[in-house]
Backbone as numpy.savetxt, mean C-alpha at the origin, in Angstrom:
# Nx Ny Nz CAx CAy CAz Cx Cy Cz
-9.93 23.84 6.12 -8.64 23.14 6.01 -7.94 23.51 4.71
-6.64 23.27 4.66 -5.83 23.60 3.48 -6.08 22.62 2.35
-6.31 23.10 1.12 -6.48 22.18 -0.01 -5.25 21.32 -0.21
-5.46 20.11 -0.68 -4.33 19.20 -0.97 -3.46 19.82 -2.05
-2.15 19.83 -1.85 -1.26 20.53 -2.78 -0.71 19.63 -3.87
-1.01 18.34 -3.84 -0.49 17.42 -4.86 -1.54 17.18 -5.93
-1.20 17.46 -7.16 -2.12 17.23 -8.27 -1.43 16.41 -9.34
-2.25 15.72 -10.14 -1.73 14.98 -11.29 -2.34 15.56 -12.54
-1.52 15.99 -13.48 -2.01 16.59 -14.71 -1.44 15.81 -15.87
-2.33 15.28 -16.71 -1.89 14.39 -17.78 -1.58 15.17 -19.05
-0.45 14.90 -19.72 -0.09 15.60 -20.95 -0.87 15.08 -22.15
-0.82 15.82 -23.22 -1.50 15.41 -24.45 -0.94 14.08 -24.93
-1.83 13.16 -25.29 -1.42 11.87 -25.81 -1.03 10.86 -24.76
-1.04 11.23 -23.50 -0.74 10.28 -22.44 0.73 10.04 -22.20
1.63 10.75 -22.91 3.05 10.52 -22.71 3.61 11.33 -21.57
4.82 10.99 -21.14 5.47 11.73 -20.08 6.64 12.53 -20.66
6.81 13.77 -20.22 7.95 14.55 -20.67 9.18 14.17 -19.86
10.37 14.32 -20.44 11.59 13.84 -19.82 12.00 14.63 -18.59
11.50 15.86 -18.44 11.96 16.69 -17.33 11.13 16.51 -16.07
10.29 15.49 -16.03 9.47 15.30 -14.84 10.20 14.48 -13.79
10.11 14.86 -12.54 10.83 14.14 -11.49 10.38 12.69 -11.44
11.34 11.80 -11.17 11.03 10.37 -11.14 9.98 10.05 -10.10
10.02 10.73 -8.95 9.03 10.44 -7.91 7.62 10.81 -8.38
7.52 11.90 -9.13 6.22 12.31 -9.63 5.69 11.29 -10.63
6.58 10.72 -11.44 6.15 9.72 -12.40 5.63 8.48 -11.69
6.25 8.11 -10.57 5.75 6.96 -9.83 4.37 7.25 -9.27
4.15 8.47 -8.80 2.83 8.85 -8.34 1.82 8.77 -9.47
2.21 9.26 -10.63 1.32 9.23 -11.78 1.00 7.81 -12.18
2.00 6.94 -12.15 1.76 5.54 -12.50 0.78 4.88 -11.56
0.90 5.17 -10.26 -0.03 4.61 -9.28 -1.44 5.13 -9.52
-1.56 6.44 -9.71 -2.88 7.03 -9.88 -3.55 6.58 -11.17
-2.76 6.26 -12.18 -3.33 5.87 -13.46 -4.25 4.67 -13.33
-3.90 3.74 -12.43 -4.74 2.56 -12.26 -6.10 2.95 -11.69
-6.10 3.99 -10.83 -7.37 4.46 -10.29 -8.20 5.13 -11.38
-7.54 5.95 -12.19 -8.25 6.68 -13.23 -8.81 5.71 -14.27
-7.99 4.75 -14.70 -8.41 3.82 -15.74 -9.59 2.98 -15.28
-9.60 2.61 -14.01 -10.70 1.80 -13.49 -12.02 2.55 -13.50
-11.92 3.88 -13.53 -13.13 4.70 -13.52 -13.40 5.35 -14.88
-12.65 4.95 -15.89 -12.88 5.46 -17.22 -12.49 6.92 -17.40
-11.57 7.41 -16.57 -11.19 8.81 -16.66 -10.21 9.02 -17.81
-10.37 10.12 -18.53 -9.42 10.47 -19.58 -8.14 10.99 -18.96
-7.02 10.77 -19.62 -5.74 11.20 -19.07 -5.57 12.71 -19.08
-6.42 13.43 -19.77 -6.32 14.88 -19.78 -6.97 15.50 -18.55
-7.57 14.69 -17.72 -8.25 15.19 -16.53 -7.26 15.35 -15.39
-7.37 16.45 -14.68 -6.52 16.71 -13.52 -7.38 16.61 -12.27
-6.94 15.83 -11.30 -7.73 15.67 -10.10 -6.85 15.72 -8.87
-7.43 16.21 -7.77 -6.74 16.11 -6.50 -6.91 14.70 -5.97
-6.02 14.28 -5.07 -5.94 12.89 -4.68 -7.21 12.33 -4.06
-7.85 13.04 -3.17 -8.96 12.44 -2.43 -10.14 12.10 -3.33
-10.24 12.76 -4.48 -11.34 12.49 -5.39 -11.35 11.04 -5.84
-10.19 10.39 -5.84 -10.11 8.97 -6.19 -9.60 8.14 -5.03
-9.78 8.63 -3.80 -9.36 7.87 -2.65 -7.87 7.88 -2.40
-7.15 8.79 -3.06 -5.69 8.76 -2.97 -5.13 9.62 -1.86
-5.95 10.50 -1.26 -5.43 11.24 -0.12 -5.07 10.26 0.99
-5.90 9.23 1.15 -5.59 8.21 2.14 -4.35 7.44 1.73
-4.18 7.24 0.43 -3.02 6.49 -0.05 -1.72 7.22 0.24
-1.74 8.56 0.22 -0.52 9.30 0.49 -0.46 9.81 1.92
-1.42 9.44 2.74 -1.38 9.82 4.14 -1.80 11.26 4.38
-2.50 11.89 3.44 -2.90 13.27 3.59 -4.19 13.38 4.39
-4.27 14.40 5.22 -5.49 14.65 5.99 -6.14 15.96 5.54
-5.72 16.46 4.38 -6.27 17.71 3.88 -7.65 17.50 3.28
-8.37 18.61 3.15 -9.67 18.59 2.49 -9.43 18.82 1.01
-9.43 17.75 0.22 -9.07 17.85 -1.20 -10.32 17.94 -2.07
-10.20 18.61 -3.19 -11.32 18.79 -4.10 -10.93 18.34 -5.50
-11.93 17.94 -6.29 -11.65 17.58 -7.67 -11.48 18.85 -8.49
-10.74 18.72 -9.59 -10.46 19.88 -10.43 -10.14 19.41 -11.83
-10.36 20.23 -12.83 -10.03 19.90 -14.20 -9.31 21.09 -14.83
-8.32 20.80 -15.69 -7.60 21.85 -16.39 -7.37 21.41 -17.82
-6.68 22.23 -18.58 -6.38 21.91 -19.97 -5.41 20.77 -20.10
-5.22 20.26 -21.33 -4.43 19.06 -21.55 -2.93 19.27 -21.57
-2.45 20.52 -21.61 -1.02 20.73 -21.83 -0.26 21.11 -20.56
-0.90 21.01 -19.41 -0.22 21.32 -18.16 0.75 20.21 -17.80
1.75 20.54 -16.99 2.72 19.55 -16.53 2.29 18.93 -15.21
2.78 17.73 -14.93 2.55 17.12 -13.65 3.33 17.88 -12.60
2.68 18.32 -11.53 3.34 19.13 -10.52 3.09 18.57 -9.15
3.98 18.88 -8.24 3.81 18.48 -6.85 4.48 19.50 -5.97
3.79 19.94 -4.93 4.35 20.93 -4.03 5.49 20.33 -3.22
6.49 21.16 -2.91 7.64 20.68 -2.14 7.32 20.49 -0.68
6.12 20.88 -0.24 5.80 20.75 1.18 5.11 19.44 1.50
5.19 18.46 0.60 4.54 17.17 0.85 5.51 16.01 0.73
6.68 16.04 1.41 7.63 14.93 1.27 7.09 13.62 1.80
6.29 13.66 2.86 5.73 12.43 3.41 4.80 11.76 2.41
4.07 12.56 1.64 3.18 12.00 0.64 3.97 11.24 -0.41
5.09 11.79 -0.82 5.92 11.11 -1.82 6.51 9.83 -1.26
7.12 9.91 -0.08 7.81 8.75 0.47 6.87 7.61 0.76
5.62 7.90 1.11 4.68 6.83 1.43 4.23 6.07 0.19
4.52 6.60 -1.00 4.13 5.92 -2.23 5.32 5.30 -2.97
6.45 5.27 -2.33 7.63 4.70 -2.97 7.85 3.26 -2.52
8.40 2.46 -3.43 8.79 1.09 -3.11 10.25 1.11 -2.67
10.54 0.57 -1.51 11.91 0.51 -1.02 12.54 -0.81 -1.44
13.74 -0.79 -1.97 14.39 -2.02 -2.42 14.65 -2.97 -1.25
14.63 -4.25 -1.55 14.85 -5.27 -0.53 15.55 -6.46 -1.15
16.15 -7.29 -0.33 16.86 -8.47 -0.79 16.00 -9.71 -0.61
15.77 -10.43 -1.71 15.04 -11.68 -1.63 13.57 -11.59 -1.93
13.06 -10.37 -2.14 11.66 -10.18 -2.51 11.53 -8.84 -3.22
10.34 -8.51 -3.71 10.18 -7.37 -4.61 10.44 -6.02 -3.96
10.19 -5.90 -2.65 10.44 -4.63 -1.99 9.57 -4.42 -0.77
9.84 -3.31 -0.06 9.06 -2.90 1.10 8.15 -1.75 0.70
6.91 -1.78 1.17 5.97 -0.71 0.86 5.29 -0.23 2.14
4.84 1.00 2.11 4.13 1.56 3.26 2.72 0.98 3.35
2.09 1.06 4.52 0.69 0.65 4.62 -0.20 1.41 3.64
0.11 2.71 3.44 -0.71 3.51 2.54 -0.67 3.00 1.11
0.53 2.67 0.63 0.66 2.17 -0.73 0.02 0.79 -0.85
0.19 -0.04 0.16 -0.43 -1.37 0.15 -1.95 -1.25 0.03
-2.52 -0.32 0.78 -3.97 -0.12 0.73 -4.41 0.37 -0.64
-3.62 1.28 -1.23 -3.95 1.79 -2.57 -3.94 0.66 -3.59
-2.96 -0.22 -3.52 -2.91 -1.36 -4.44 -4.11 -2.28 -4.24
-4.48 -2.50 -3.00 -5.67 -3.32 -2.73 -6.91 -2.70 -3.35
-7.08 -1.40 -3.13 -8.25 -0.70 -3.64 -8.32 -0.74 -5.16
-7.16 -0.72 -5.80 -7.10 -0.75 -7.26 -7.23 -2.15 -7.82
-7.26 -3.15 -6.95 -7.37 -4.53 -7.41 -6.08 -5.09 -7.97
-4.95 -4.45 -7.64 -3.66 -4.87 -8.18 -2.96 -5.91 -7.32
-3.40 -6.06 -6.08 -2.67 -6.92 -5.15 -3.61 -7.62 -4.18
-3.13 -8.74 -3.66 -3.81 -9.47 -2.60 -3.02 -9.27 -1.31
-3.69 -8.83 -0.26 -3.03 -8.67 1.02 -3.18 -9.96 1.82
-2.07 -10.52 2.25 -2.07 -11.75 3.04 -1.61 -11.41 4.45
-2.49 -11.62 5.41 -2.20 -11.38 6.82 -1.57 -12.64 7.40
-0.27 -12.60 7.68 0.44 -13.79 8.12 0.52 -13.91 9.63
-0.22 -13.09 10.36 -0.27 -13.22 11.81 -1.05 -14.47 12.20
-0.97 -14.81 13.46 -1.69 -15.98 13.95 -3.18 -15.69 14.03
-3.97 -16.75 14.09 -5.41 -16.59 14.25 -5.73 -15.82 15.52
-4.96 -16.08 16.59 -5.19 -15.40 17.87 -4.97 -13.90 17.75
-3.94 -13.49 17.04 -3.66 -12.07 16.87 -4.80 -11.37 16.13
-5.26 -11.98 15.07 -6.35 -11.37 14.31 -7.62 -11.30 15.15
-7.84 -12.33 15.96 -9.05 -12.38 16.78 -9.02 -11.33 17.88
-7.88 -11.17 18.53 -7.80 -10.31 19.70 -7.42 -8.87 19.39
-6.58 -8.68 18.36 -6.04 -7.35 18.09 -6.82 -6.63 16.98
-7.21 -7.35 15.95 -7.93 -6.76 14.83 -7.44 -7.31 13.50
-8.17 -7.01 12.45 -7.83 -7.54 11.14 -8.19 -6.54 10.05
-7.67 -6.77 8.87 -7.93 -5.91 7.71 -9.04 -6.52 6.87
-10.15 -5.81 6.67 -11.21 -6.34 5.80 -10.69 -6.61 4.40
-11.03 -7.77 3.86 -10.61 -8.11 2.51 -9.26 -8.80 2.43
-8.55 -8.90 3.56 -7.25 -9.57 3.55 -7.43 -11.08 3.64
-6.48 -11.80 3.09 -6.45 -13.25 3.19 -5.73 -13.63 4.47
-6.39 -14.39 5.34 -5.78 -14.84 6.60 -5.01 -16.12 6.35
-3.69 -16.06 6.49 -2.84 -17.23 6.28 -1.62 -17.12 7.18
-1.66 -17.78 8.31 -0.59 -17.65 9.31 0.73 -18.20 8.78
1.81 -17.47 9.05 3.16 -17.95 8.74 3.59 -18.97 9.80
3.27 -18.65 11.05 3.50 -19.58 12.16 2.20 -19.70 12.96
2.00 -20.86 13.57 0.76 -21.14 14.28 0.94 -20.96 15.78
-0.07 -20.37 16.40 -0.10 -20.21 17.86 -0.98 -21.30 18.45
-0.64 -21.87 19.64 0.55 -21.58 20.45 1.76 -22.36 19.94
2.90 -22.03 20.42 4.12 -22.74 20.04 4.85 -22.12 18.87
4.13 -21.35 18.03 4.70 -20.68 16.87 5.45 -21.63 15.94
4.84 -22.78 15.70 5.39 -23.73 14.73 5.06 -23.26 13.32
5.92 -23.56 12.37 5.69 -23.18 10.99 4.39 -23.79 10.47
3.67 -23.02 9.69 2.43 -23.50 9.08 2.77 -24.34 7.85
2.55 -25.64 7.97 2.90 -26.56 6.87 2.05 -26.33 5.63
0.91 -25.67 5.78 0.01 -25.44 4.66 0.19 -24.06 4.04
1.25 -23.34 4.44 1.41 -21.97 3.97 1.55 -21.90 2.45
2.41 -22.70 1.88 2.65 -22.65 0.43 1.37 -22.91 -0.35
0.67 -23.95 0.03 -0.56 -24.31 -0.69 -1.61 -23.22 -0.54
-1.73 -22.66 0.66 -2.70 -21.60 0.88 -2.38 -20.36 0.10
-1.09 -20.05 -0.01 -0.68 -18.86 -0.74 -0.96 -19.00 -2.23
-0.64 -20.15 -2.77 -0.90 -20.39 -4.20 -2.38 -20.30 -4.52
-3.22 -20.75 -3.60 -4.66 -20.70 -3.82 -5.22 -19.29 -3.68
-4.55 -18.45 -2.89 -5.07 -17.12 -2.58 -4.69 -16.05 -3.59
-3.58 -16.23 -4.28 -3.05 -15.17 -5.14 -3.20 -15.54 -6.61
-4.08 -14.86 -7.35 -4.23 -15.14 -8.78 -2.96 -14.80 -9.55
-2.75 -15.47 -10.63 -1.59 -15.21 -11.48 -1.59 -13.76 -11.95
-0.44 -13.12 -11.88 -0.31 -11.75 -12.35 -0.56 -10.68 -11.32
-1.01 -11.06 -10.12 -1.27 -10.07 -9.07 -0.11 -10.03 -8.08
0.12 -8.85 -7.54 1.10 -8.70 -6.48 0.55 -9.34 -5.20
1.46 -9.73 -4.31 1.05 -10.21 -3.00 1.72 -9.34 -1.95
0.93 -8.87 -0.99 1.39 -8.00 0.08 1.35 -8.76 1.39
2.46 -8.82 2.11 2.54 -9.56 3.36 2.44 -8.61 4.55
1.54 -8.94 5.48 1.33 -8.11 6.67 1.46 -8.97 7.92
2.24 -8.49 8.90 2.29 -9.16 10.20 2.12 -8.10 11.29
2.58 -8.37 12.50 2.38 -7.42 13.59 3.19 -6.15 13.39
4.48 -6.31 13.08 5.34 -5.13 12.98 6.32 -5.18 11.82
6.13 -6.10 10.88 6.96 -6.13 9.68 8.17 -7.02 9.79
8.10 -8.12 10.54 9.22 -9.05 10.65 8.88 -10.39 10.01
7.84 -11.05 10.51 7.40 -12.31 9.90 7.02 -12.11 8.44
6.50 -10.93 8.14 6.07 -10.66 6.77 7.24 -10.65 5.80
8.43 -10.32 6.28 9.61 -10.38 5.42 9.92 -11.82 5.04
9.89 -12.70 6.04 10.13 -14.12 5.76 9.07 -14.67 4.81
7.83 -14.25 5.00 6.75 -14.72 4.14 6.91 -14.18 2.72
7.35 -12.92 2.59 7.56 -12.34 1.27 8.69 -13.06 0.53
9.73 -13.42 1.26 10.83 -14.17 0.64 10.35 -15.53 0.15
9.53 -16.18 0.95 9.02 -17.49 0.54 8.12 -17.35 -0.68
7.27 -16.33 -0.70 6.40 -16.11 -1.85 7.22 -15.85 -3.11
8.32 -15.12 -2.96 9.20 -14.86 -4.10 9.81 -16.16 -4.62
10.18 -17.04 -3.70 10.72 -18.34 -4.10 9.69 -19.16 -4.88
8.42 -18.90 -4.61 7.34 -19.59 -5.31 6.98 -18.90 -6.63
7.74 -17.86 -6.99 7.53 -17.19 -8.27 6.58 -16.02 -8.25
6.26 -15.51 -7.06 5.31 -14.40 -6.96 6.03 -13.06 -6.80
5.35 -11.99 -7.18 5.84 -10.64 -6.95 5.38 -10.22 -5.56
6.26 -10.40 -4.59 5.87 -10.27 -3.19 6.50 -9.05 -2.52
5.70 -8.39 -1.69 6.14 -7.19 -0.98 5.87 -7.34 0.51
6.73 -6.73 1.30 6.54 -6.64 2.74 5.93 -5.29 3.08
4.90 -5.29 3.94 4.29 -4.03 4.37 5.03 -3.53 5.60
5.69 -2.41 5.46 6.44 -1.81 6.55 5.53 -1.48 7.73
6.06 -1.58 8.93 5.39 -1.22 10.17 4.38 -2.27 10.64
3.90 -3.11 9.72 2.94 -4.13 10.09 1.59 -3.58 10.50
0.84 -4.37 11.24 -0.50 -3.97 11.66 -0.46 -3.05 12.88
0.46 -3.33 13.81 0.50 -2.58 15.07 1.66 -1.60 15.17
2.70 -1.77 14.37 3.86 -0.90 14.47 4.81 -1.33 15.57
5.92 -0.62 15.68 6.93 -0.94 16.69 6.46 -0.52 18.08
7.06 -1.13 19.10 6.73 -0.77 20.48 7.40 0.56 20.84
6.71 1.38 21.64 7.28 2.64 22.09 8.08 2.44 23.37
8.48 3.52 24.02 9.31 3.43 25.22 8.59 2.72 26.37
7.28 2.72 26.34 6.50 2.04 27.36 6.17 0.60 26.98
6.72 0.16 25.86 6.46 -1.20 25.40 5.10 -1.38 24.77
4.46 -0.29 24.39 3.13 -0.34 23.81 3.20 -0.13 22.30
2.39 -0.88 21.58 2.33 -0.76 20.12 1.12 0.08 19.72
1.15 0.54 18.48 0.03 1.30 17.96 0.21 2.80 18.00
1.37 3.28 18.51 1.61 4.72 18.63 2.70 5.23 17.69
3.47 4.34 17.10 4.61 4.76 16.28 4.48 4.39 14.81
3.40 3.79 14.43 3.23 3.38 13.04 2.34 2.17 12.96
2.17 1.67 11.76 1.34 0.49 11.55 0.06 0.80 10.80
-0.58 -0.26 10.33 -1.81 -0.14 9.55 -2.87 0.65 10.31
-3.11 0.31 11.56 -4.13 1.01 12.35 -3.74 2.46 12.59
-2.48 2.68 12.94 -2.00 4.03 13.23 -2.17 4.95 12.03
-2.05 4.41 10.82 -2.17 5.22 9.61 -3.62 5.50 9.22
-4.56 5.02 10.01 -5.96 5.31 9.75 -6.58 4.52 8.62
-6.00 3.37 8.30 -6.52 2.53 7.22 -7.60 1.59 7.76
-8.44 1.02 6.89 -9.57 0.21 7.36 -9.14 -1.01 8.17
-9.78 -1.22 9.31 -9.56 -2.42 10.10 -10.78 -2.65 10.99
-10.90 -3.87 11.45 -12.03 -4.23 12.31 -11.53 -5.10 13.46
-12.38 -5.20 14.46 -12.06 -6.04 15.61 -13.18 -7.03 15.81
-12.81 -8.29 16.05 -13.83 -9.34 16.21 -14.60 -9.14 17.50
C-alpha cells in the first residue's frame, strides 16, 4: 500500500513559522496532544498512524513512523484534502462547532473530550453504541418526550475544562443537545453525520456517512 503522505515535523524550540498553512497548524495542534501524552519531543517527525492519527484523518494507508532533523518544515501533500477537512472544526450558531466523527474520536482518544450519546436507550440497544461514550438520551422512547434529567446528567458526566461531543443518529438531536450544553457553560460540539449517517435513496442508513461508516469503534448489544 502507499505510505501515508501527511507528516508533522516540529521546528526548533517548538514554535511555528508564519508561512505555514493554517490548516496544517490545526493538524499540528491536534497531534501535539497525542505526542505530549506519550512524552514525545517536538523535534520528532512521525506519520499519523504511529499515534493512531491515520484513523483520525480517515486514512487507510499503511503508515510508518519516521524521524528527521529539527529544522524541517511542517508539510502536507496536496493529495489528501479529505484528511484535512476531517480534522477541521466547522463554525456553528449557538454552540462551539461541528466536527467530523474522526476528529471526535481523536479528541476522545487524547482525553480532551467526553462523548455523550443522546440517542434513546432503544437505539443504542438495537443499533449499536460507542465504547466509552456517556449514554444520556435527549428524548426518551417511546413518545420521544424530553428527558427531564438531561441537564443534571450532563453536568455530572462532563468534568470542568473538557469538551463535550454530542452524538445522535444522524446529527440532528445532537445539535439541540450541543446548544443546551453551551447554555450550561460547556464547550459543546455536534458530531456531523451521527452514528448511522443520512438515509440513502433506498431509505437505508449506514452507507453515506456516520460513526460506523467511518470505521470507528462501536459495539452491538
